[in-house]
Coordinates of C-alpha atoms and ligand atoms in Angstrom, one line a residue:
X5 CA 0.0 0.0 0.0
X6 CA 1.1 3.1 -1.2
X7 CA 2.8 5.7 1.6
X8 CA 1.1 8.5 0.2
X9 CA -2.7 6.8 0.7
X10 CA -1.7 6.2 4.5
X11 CA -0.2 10.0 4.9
X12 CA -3.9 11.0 3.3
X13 CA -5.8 8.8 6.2
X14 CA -4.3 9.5 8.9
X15 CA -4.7 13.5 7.7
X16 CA -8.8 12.9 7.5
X17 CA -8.6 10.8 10.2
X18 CA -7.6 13.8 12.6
X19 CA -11.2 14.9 12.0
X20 CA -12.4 11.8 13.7
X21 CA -9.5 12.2 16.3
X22 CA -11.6 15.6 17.2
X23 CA -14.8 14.1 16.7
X24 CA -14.2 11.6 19.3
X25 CA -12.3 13.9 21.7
X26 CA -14.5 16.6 21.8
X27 CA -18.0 14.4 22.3
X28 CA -16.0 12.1 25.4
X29 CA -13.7 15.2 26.9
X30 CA -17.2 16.9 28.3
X31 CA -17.4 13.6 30.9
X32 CA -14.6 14.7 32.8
X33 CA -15.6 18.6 33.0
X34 CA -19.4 17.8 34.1
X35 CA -19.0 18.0 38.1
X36 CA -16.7 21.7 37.6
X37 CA -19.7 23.0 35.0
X38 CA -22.5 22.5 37.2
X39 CA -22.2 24.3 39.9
X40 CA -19.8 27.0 38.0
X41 CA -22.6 27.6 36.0
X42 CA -25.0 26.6 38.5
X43 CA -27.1 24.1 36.2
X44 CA -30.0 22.0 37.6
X45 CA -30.0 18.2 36.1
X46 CA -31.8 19.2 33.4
X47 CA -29.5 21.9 32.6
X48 CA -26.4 19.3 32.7
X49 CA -28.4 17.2 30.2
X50 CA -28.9 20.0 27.9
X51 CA -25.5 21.5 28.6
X52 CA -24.0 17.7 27.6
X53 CA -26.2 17.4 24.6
X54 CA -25.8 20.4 22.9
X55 CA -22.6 19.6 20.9
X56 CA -25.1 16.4 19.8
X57 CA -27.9 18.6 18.5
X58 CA -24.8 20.9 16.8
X59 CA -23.9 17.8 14.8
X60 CA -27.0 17.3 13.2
X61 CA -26.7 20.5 12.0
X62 CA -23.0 19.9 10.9
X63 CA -24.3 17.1 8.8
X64 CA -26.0 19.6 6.7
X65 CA -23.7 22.0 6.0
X66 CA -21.0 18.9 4.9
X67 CA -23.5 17.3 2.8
X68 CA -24.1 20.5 0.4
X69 CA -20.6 22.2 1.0
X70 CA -18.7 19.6 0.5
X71 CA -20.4 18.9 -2.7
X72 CA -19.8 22.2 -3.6
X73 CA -17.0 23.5 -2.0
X74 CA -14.9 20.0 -2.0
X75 CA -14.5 17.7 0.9
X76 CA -10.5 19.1 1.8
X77 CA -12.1 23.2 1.9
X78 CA -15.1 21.9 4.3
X79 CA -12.6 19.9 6.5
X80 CA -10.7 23.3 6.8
X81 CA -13.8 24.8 7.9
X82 CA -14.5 22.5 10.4
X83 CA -10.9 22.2 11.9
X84 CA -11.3 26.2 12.1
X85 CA -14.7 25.6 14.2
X86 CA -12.9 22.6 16.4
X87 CA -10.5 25.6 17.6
X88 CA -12.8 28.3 17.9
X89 CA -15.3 25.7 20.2
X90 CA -11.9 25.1 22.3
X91 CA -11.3 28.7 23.0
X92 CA -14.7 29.7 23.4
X93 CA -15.7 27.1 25.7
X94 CA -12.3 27.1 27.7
X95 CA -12.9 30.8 28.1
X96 CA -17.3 31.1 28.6
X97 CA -17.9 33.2 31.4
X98 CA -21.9 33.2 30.7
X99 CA -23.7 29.4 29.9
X100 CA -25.1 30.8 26.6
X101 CA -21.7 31.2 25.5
X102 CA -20.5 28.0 26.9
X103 CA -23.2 26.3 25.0
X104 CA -22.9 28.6 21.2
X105 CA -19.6 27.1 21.3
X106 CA -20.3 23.9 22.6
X107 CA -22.9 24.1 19.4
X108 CA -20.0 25.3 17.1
X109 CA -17.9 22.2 18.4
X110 CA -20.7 19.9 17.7
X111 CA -20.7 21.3 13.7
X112 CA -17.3 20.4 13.3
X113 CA -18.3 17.0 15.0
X114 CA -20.9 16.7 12.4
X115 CA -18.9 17.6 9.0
X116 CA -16.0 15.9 10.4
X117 CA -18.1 12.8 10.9
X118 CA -19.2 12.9 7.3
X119 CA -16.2 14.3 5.3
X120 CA -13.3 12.2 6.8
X121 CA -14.8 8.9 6.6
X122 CA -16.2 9.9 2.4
X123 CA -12.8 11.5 1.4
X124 CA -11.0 8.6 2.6
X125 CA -13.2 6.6 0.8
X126 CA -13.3 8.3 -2.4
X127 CA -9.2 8.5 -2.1
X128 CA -8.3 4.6 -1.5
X129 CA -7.5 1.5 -3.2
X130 CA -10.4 -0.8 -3.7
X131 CA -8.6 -3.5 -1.8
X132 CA -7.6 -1.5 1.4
X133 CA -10.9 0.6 1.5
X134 CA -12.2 -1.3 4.8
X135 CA -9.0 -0.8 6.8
X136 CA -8.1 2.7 5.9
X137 CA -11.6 3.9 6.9
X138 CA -11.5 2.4 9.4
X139 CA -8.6 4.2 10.7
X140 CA -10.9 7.3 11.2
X141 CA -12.6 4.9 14.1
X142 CA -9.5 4.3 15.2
X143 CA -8.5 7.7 15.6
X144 CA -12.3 8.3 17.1
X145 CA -11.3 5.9 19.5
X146 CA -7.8 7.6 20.1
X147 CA -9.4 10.9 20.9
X148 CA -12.0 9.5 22.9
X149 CA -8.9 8.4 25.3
X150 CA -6.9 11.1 25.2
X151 CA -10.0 13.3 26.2
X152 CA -9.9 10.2 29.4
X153 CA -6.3 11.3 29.7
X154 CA -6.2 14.5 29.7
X155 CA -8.6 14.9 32.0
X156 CA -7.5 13.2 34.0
X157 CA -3.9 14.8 34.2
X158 CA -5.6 18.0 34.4
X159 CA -8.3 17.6 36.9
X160 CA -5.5 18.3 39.9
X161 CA -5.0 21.8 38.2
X162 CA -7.6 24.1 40.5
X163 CA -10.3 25.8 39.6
X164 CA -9.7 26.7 36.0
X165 CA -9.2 22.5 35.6
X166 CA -12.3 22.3 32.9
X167 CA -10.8 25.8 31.0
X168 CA -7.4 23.4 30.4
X169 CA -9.5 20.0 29.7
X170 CA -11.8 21.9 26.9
X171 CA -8.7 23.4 25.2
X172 CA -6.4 21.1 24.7
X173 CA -8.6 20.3 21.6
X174 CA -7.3 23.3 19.9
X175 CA -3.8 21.6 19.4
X176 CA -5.2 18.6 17.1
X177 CA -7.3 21.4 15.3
X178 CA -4.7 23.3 14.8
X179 CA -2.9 20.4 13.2
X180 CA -5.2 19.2 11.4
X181 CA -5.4 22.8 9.9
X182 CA -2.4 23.3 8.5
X183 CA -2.0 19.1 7.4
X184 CA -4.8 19.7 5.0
X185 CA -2.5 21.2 3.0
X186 CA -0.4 18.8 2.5
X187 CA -3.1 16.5 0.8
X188 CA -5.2 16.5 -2.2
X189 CA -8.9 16.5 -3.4
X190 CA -11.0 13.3 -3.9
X191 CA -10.7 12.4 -7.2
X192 CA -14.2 11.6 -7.7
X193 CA -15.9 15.3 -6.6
X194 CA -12.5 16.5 -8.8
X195 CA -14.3 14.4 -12.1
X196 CA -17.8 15.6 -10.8
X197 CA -16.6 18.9 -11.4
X198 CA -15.0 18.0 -15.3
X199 CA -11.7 18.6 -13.4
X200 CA -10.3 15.1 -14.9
X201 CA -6.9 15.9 -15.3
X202 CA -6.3 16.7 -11.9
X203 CA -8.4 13.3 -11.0
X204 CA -5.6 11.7 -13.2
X205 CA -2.9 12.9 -11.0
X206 CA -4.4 11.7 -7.7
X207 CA -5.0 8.6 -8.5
X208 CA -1.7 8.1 -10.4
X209 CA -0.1 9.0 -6.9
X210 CA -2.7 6.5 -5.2
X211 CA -3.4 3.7 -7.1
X212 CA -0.3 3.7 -9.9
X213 CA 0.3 4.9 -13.6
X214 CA -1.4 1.2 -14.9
X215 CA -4.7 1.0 -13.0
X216 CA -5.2 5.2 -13.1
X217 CA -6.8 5.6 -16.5
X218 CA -8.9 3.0 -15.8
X219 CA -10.2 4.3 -12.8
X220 CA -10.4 7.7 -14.3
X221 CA -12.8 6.2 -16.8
X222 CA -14.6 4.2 -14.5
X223 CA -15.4 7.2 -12.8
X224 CA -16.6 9.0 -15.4
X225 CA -18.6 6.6 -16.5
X226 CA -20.6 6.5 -13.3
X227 CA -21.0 9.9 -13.8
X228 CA -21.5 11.0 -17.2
X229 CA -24.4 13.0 -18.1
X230 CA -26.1 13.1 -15.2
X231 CA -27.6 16.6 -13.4
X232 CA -26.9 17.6 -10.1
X233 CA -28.5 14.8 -7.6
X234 CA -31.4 15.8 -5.5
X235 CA -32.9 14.4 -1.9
X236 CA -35.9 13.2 -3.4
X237 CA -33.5 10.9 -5.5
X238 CA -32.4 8.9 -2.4
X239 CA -36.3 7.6 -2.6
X240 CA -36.2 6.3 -6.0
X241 CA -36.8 2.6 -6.3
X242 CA -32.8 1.5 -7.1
X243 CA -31.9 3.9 -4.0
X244 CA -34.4 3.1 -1.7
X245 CA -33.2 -0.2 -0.1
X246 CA -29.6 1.5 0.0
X247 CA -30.8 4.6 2.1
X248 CA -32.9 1.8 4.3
X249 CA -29.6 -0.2 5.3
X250 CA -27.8 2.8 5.9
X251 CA -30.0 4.4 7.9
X252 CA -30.6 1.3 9.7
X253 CA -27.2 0.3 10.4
X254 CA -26.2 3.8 11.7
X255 CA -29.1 4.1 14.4
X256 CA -28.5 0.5 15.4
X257 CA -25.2 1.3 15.8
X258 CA -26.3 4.0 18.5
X259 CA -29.3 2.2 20.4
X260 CA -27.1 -1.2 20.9
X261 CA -25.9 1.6 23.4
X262 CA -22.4 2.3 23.2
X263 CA -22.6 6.0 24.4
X264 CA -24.2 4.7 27.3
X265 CA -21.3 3.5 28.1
X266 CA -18.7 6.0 26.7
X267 CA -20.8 9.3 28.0
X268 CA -21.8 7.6 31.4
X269 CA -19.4 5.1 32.5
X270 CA -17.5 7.1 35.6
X271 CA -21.2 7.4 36.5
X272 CA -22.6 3.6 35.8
X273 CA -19.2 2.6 37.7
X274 CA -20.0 5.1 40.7
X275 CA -23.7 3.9 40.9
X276 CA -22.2 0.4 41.4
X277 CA -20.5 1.6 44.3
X278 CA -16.7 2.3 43.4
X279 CA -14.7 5.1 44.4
X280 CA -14.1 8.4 42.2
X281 CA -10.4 7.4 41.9
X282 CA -11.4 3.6 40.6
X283 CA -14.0 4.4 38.6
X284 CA -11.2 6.7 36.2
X285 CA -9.1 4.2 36.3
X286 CA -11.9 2.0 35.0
X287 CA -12.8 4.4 32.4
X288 CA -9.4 4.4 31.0
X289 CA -9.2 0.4 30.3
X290 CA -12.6 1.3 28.7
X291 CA -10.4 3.3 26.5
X292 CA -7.6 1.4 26.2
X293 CA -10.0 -1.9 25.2
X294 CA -11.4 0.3 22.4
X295 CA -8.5 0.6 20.7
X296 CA -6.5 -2.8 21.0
X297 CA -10.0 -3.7 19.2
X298 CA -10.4 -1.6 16.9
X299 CA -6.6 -2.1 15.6
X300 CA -8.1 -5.8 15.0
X301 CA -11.1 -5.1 13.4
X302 CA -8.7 -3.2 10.9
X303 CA -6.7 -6.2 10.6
X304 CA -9.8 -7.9 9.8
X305 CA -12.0 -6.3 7.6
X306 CA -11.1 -6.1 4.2
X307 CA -10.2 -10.4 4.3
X308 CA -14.0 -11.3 6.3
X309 CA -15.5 -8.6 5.1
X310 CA -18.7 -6.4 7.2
X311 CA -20.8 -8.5 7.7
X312 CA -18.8 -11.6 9.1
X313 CA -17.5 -9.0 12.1
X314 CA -21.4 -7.2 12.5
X315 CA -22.6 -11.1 12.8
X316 CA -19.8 -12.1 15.5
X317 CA -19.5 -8.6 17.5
X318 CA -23.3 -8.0 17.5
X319 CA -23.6 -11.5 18.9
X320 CA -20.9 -10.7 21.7
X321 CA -22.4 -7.5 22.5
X322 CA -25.6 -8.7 23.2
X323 CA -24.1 -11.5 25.6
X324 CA -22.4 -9.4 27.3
X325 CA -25.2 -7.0 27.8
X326 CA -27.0 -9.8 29.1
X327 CA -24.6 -11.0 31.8
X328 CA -24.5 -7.1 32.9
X329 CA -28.1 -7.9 33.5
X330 CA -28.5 -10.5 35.1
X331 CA -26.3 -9.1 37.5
X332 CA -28.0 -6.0 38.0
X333 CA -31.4 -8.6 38.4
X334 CA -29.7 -10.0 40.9
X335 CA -27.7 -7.7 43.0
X336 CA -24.4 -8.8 42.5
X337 CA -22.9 -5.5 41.0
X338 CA -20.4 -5.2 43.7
X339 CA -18.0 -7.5 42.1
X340 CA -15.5 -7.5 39.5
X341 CA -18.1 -9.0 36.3
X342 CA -19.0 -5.9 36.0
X343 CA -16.2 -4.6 34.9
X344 CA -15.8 -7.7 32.6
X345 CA -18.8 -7.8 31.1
X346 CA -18.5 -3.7 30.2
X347 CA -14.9 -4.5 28.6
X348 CA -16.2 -7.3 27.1
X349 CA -19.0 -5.2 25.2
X350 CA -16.8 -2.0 24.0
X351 CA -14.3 -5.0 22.9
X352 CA -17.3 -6.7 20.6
X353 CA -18.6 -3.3 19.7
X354 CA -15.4 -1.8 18.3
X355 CA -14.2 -5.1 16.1
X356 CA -17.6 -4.5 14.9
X357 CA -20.0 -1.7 14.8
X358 CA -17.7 0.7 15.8
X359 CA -15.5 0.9 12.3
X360 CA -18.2 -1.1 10.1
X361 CA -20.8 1.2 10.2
X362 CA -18.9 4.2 9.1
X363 CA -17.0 2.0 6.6
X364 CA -20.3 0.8 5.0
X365 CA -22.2 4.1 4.9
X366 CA -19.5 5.8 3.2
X367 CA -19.1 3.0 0.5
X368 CA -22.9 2.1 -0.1
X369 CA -24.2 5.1 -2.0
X370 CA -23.5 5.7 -6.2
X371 CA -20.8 8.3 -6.7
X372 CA -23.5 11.2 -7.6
X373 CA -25.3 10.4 -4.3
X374 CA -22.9 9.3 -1.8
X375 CA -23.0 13.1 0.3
X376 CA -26.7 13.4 0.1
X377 CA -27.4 9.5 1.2
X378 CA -24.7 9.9 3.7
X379 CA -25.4 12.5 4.9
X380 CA -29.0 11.2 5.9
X381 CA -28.3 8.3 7.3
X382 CA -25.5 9.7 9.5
X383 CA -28.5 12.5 10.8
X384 CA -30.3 9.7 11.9
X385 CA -26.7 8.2 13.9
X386 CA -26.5 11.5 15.4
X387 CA -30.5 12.1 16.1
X388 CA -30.7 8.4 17.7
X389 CA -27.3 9.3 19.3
X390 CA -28.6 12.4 21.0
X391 CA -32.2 10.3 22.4
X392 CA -30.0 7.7 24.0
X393 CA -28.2 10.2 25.6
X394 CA -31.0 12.1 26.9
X395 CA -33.0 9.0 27.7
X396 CA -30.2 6.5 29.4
X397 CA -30.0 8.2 32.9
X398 CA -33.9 8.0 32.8
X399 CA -33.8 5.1 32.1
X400 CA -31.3 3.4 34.8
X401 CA -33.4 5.4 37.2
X402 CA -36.9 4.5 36.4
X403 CA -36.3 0.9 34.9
X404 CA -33.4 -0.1 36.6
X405 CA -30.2 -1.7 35.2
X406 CA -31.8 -5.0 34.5
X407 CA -34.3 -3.7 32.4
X408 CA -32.2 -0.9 30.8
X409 CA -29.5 -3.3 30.1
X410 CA -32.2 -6.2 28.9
X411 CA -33.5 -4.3 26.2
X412 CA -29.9 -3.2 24.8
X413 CA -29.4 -6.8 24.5
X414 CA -32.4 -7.1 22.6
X415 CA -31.4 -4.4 20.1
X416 CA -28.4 -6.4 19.6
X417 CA -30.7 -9.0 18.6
X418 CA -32.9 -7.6 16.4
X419 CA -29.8 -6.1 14.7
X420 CA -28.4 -9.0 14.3
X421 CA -31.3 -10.7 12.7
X422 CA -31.5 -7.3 9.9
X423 CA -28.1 -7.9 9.3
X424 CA -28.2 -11.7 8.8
X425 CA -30.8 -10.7 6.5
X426 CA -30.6 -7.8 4.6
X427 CA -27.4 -6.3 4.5
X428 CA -25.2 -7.2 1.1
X429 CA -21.3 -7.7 1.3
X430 CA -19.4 -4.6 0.2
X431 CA -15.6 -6.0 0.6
X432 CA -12.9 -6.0 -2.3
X433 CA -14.8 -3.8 -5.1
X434 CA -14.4 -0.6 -6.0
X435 CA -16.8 1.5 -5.2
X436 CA -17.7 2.0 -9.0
X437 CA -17.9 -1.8 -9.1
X438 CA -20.3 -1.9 -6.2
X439 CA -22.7 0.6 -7.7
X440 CA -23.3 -1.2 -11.0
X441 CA -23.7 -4.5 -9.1
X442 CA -25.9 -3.0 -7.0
X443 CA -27.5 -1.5 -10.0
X444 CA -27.5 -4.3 -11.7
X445 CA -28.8 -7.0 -9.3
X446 CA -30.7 -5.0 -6.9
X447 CA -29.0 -5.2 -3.5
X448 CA -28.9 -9.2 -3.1
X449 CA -24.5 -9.4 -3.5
X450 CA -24.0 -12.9 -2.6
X451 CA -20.2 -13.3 -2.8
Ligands
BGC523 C1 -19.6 5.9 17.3 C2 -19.6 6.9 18.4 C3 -18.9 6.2 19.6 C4 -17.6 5.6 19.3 C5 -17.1 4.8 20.4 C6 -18.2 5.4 17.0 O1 -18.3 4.6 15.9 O2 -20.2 6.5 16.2 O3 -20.9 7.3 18.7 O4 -18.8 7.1 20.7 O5 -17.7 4.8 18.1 O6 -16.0 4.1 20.1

C-alpha cells in the first residue's frame, strides 16, 4: 500500500480524532460546569447534549458544501470551528456562551463525521478501502482516550481544571489545519466537477500509472451525463433499499448503546459503588480496550469482510449485555463482572459496529449520491445518538439496570437478525464496481 494513501488517512482521520475527543472530553468537565454555571439536572443534560444537537446540523452543511465546496475546503472549515469551540468554551464566562460554542464544536463534529470517513473513501485503493476507513474509528477511539487522559492529568490543576480540559482540543485542530494542505482533493468530486486531469494525477499517486486511467474512466462513466442529484433521489426505487440499510445500520449502531457507556461510564461505575479514583481508572481500560479492538477489526475487515464482524461482535455485545443484566437482576454488582462484562462489550462493539458502520455508509451510496445519502443516514446516527443520551440516565433510574440493560441486548438481537438478512457484502470492489452491481442485481450481492 502506497505511503502517500496512509499519509492522506491519517490527515482525514484527525477529524475523527476531534470528533471523538471533543463528544467524550465533556465527561470529565461535568461535576466543575454544574455548579460553575449553576445548572440543575436538566441543565447538565442540555449543557452535555448540545454539541449532539450541533452535529445534526453539521451534517448539513458537509452534505451540500462539501459537494460544492470540496471535501479538503469543508474539512478546513470544520478544523477552524474545532479551535474556535476550544477557546470559546475554555474561556465562557456566561452558559449561553459555553453552549454557542459547545454548538460550534458539535458542527465540526458533524462535517468531520461525514467528510473524513467519504474522502477517505473516495481517495483509497479498492482493496484497502475497509481498513483505511477504518482508521478514522481508530482515531475516534484515540481521541476518545486522550480526552480520558487528559482529563484526567488536568483535573488536579484548581479551579480553571475544565478551561485546560476543553482546550487542549485546539492543538489537534490546529494540526489538522495546516496538514490539509499537505493532501489533495478526492478524485471523484475532482471528475464531478469535469476537473479530470487533476483526478488523473491523484489517482496516479494513489493507485499507480497502470490502474489510473482506468479508474479515471470508470469514474466518469458512473457519472457522465447526469444533473446535479437531488434528496428526493435517495427515494427512487434503485436507491431506496440502500438509504434503508444505511440508515438502519447507523441508528442500530447507536441504540445497541455504546454512548451509554462512553458518556456515562465514571457514572454507571459510581452507581455500582466504586470510588471516584477507581471508577477513572476503570474508564481508561474502557479506553484502552477500544483501541486494542479496533486495531483488530482493521486487521480484519477487508479479508472477512462487514458482515462476518457485525454477525460475531453484534452476537458478543448482546451476551455481554446480558450478563450485565443479570447481574444488576440480581444484585451482584459489587463484584468485578461488571467490569468484565463492560470491557467485554466496547471489545465486541469496536471489532464491529464501531468501524463497520462508518466504513459501510461511506461505500454504499452511487458516486452522484454518496453526500446526500450519507449525509442522511449519518443524521439519523446523530439524532438516535442524542435520544439515548437524553434517555439513558432515565432510564437506569426509572427501569433499573436489568431492564435498561435487557432491552440493549435485545437491540443487539434484532440487529443481528436485519443484518443476517438484509445487509449485502461490500468488501474487495471498487466502489464503481459496487454501484453497477448494485444496480444491476438490486441489493442481493452474494459473494
Ligand atoms: C460511534 C460513536 C462512539 C464511538 C465509540 C463510533 O463509531 O459512532 O458514537 O462514541 O464509536 O468508540
Amino acid at each position: 500500500m502506497k505511503g502517500y494513501v496512509i499519509l492522506i488517512s491519517v490527515v482525514a482521520a484527525l477529524g475523527g480524532l476531534l470528533f471523538g475527543f471533543d463528544t467524550a472530553v465533556i465527561s470529565g468537565t461535568i461535576n466543575f460546569i454544574q455548579p460553575y454555571f449553576g445548572l440543575s439536572e436538566a441543565g447538565l443534560g442540555w449543557a452535555v447534549s448540545s454539541l449532539l444537537f450541533g452535529s445534526i446540523g453539521g451534517v448539513f452543511i458537509a452534505g451540500k458544501a462539501g459537494d460544492h465546496f470540496g471535501r479538503k475546503k469543508v474539512l478546513m472549515l470544520a478544523a477552524f470551528l474545532f479551535l474556535l469551540s476550544a477557546i470559546g468554551s475554555a474561556s465562557a464566562h456566561v452558559l449561553i456562551f459555553f453552549l454557542i460554542s459547545r454548538i460550534l464544536g458539535g458542527i465540526a463534529v458533524g462535517i468531520a463525521s461525514i467528510l473524513s470517513p467519504m474522502y477517505i473513501a473516495e481517495l483509497a485503493p479498492a482493496k484497502y478501502r475497509g481498513t483505511l476507513v477504518s482508521m478514522n474509528q481508530l482515531a475516534i477511539v484515540i481521541g476518545i482516550l486522550v480526552a480520558f487522559f487528559s482529563n484526567y492529568l488536568l483535573v488536579g490543576t484548581g479551579v480553571n481544571n475544565w478551561r485546560w480540559m476543553l482546550l487542549v482540543m485546539a492543538v489537534p485542530a490546529i494540526v489538522l489545519f495546516f496538514s490539509l494542505f499537505l493532501v489533495p482533493e478526492s478524485p471523484r468530486w475532482l471528475v464531478a466537477r469535469n476537473r479530470n486531469d487533476e483526478a488523473l494525477k491523484v489517482l496516479i499517486k494513489t493507485s499507480g500509472k497502470e490502474t489510473a486511467q482506468a479508474e479515471l474512466l470508470e469514474i466518469e462513466d458512473t457519472l457522465k451525463n447526469q444533473e446535479e442529484s437531488t434528496f428526493s433521489e435517495l427515494l427512487s426505487p434503485r436507491i431506496r433499499p440502500l438509504l434503508f440499510i444505511g440508515i438502519i445500520l447507523a441508528v442500530f449502531q447507536q441504540i445497541t448503546g455504546i454512548n451509554t457507556i462512553m458518556y456515562y461510564a465514571p457514572k454507571i461505575f459510581a452507581n455500582v459503588g466504586q470510588s471516584n479514583d477507581t471508577a477513572l481508572l476503570q474508564t481508561l481500560m474502557i479506553g484502552g480496550t477500544n483501541l486494542i479492538f479496533t486495531l483488530m477489526a482493521m486487521a480484519l475487515i477487508d479479508r472477512f469482510g462487514r458482515k462476518l464482524l457485525i454477525i460475531f461482535g453484534t452476537t458478543g455485545m448482546m451476551l455481554m449485555l446480558t450478563g450485565l443484566s443479570i447481574l444488576f437482576f440480581t444484585n451482584q454488582t459489587s463484584g468485578v463482572l461488571v467490569l468484565i462484562f463492560i470491557l467485554g462489550y466496547c471489545a465486541f462493539f469496536s471489532a464491529s459496529l464501531g468501524p463497520t458502520v462508518w466504513v459501510m455508509v461511506a461505500e454504499l451510496f452511487p458516486n452522484r449520491l454518496r453526500s446526500k445519502g450519507m449525509s442522511v443516514a449519518v443524521v439519523a446516527l446523530w439524532i438516535a445518538c442524542t435520544i439515548v443520551t437524553i434517555a439513558f440516565p432515565i432510564m437506569l433510574e426509572k427501569l433499573s439496570g436489568g431492564i435498561t440493560f435487557m432491552i440493549f441486548a435485545l437491540i443487539c438481537l434484532a440487529n443481528l437478525l436485519y443484518v443476517l438478512k438484509y445487509v449485502p457484502e461490500t468488501k474487495g470492489k471498487t466502489l464503481e464496481q459496487l454501484e453497477k452491481l448494485f444496480e444491476v442485481r438490486g441489493i442481493e450481492i452474494k459473494e
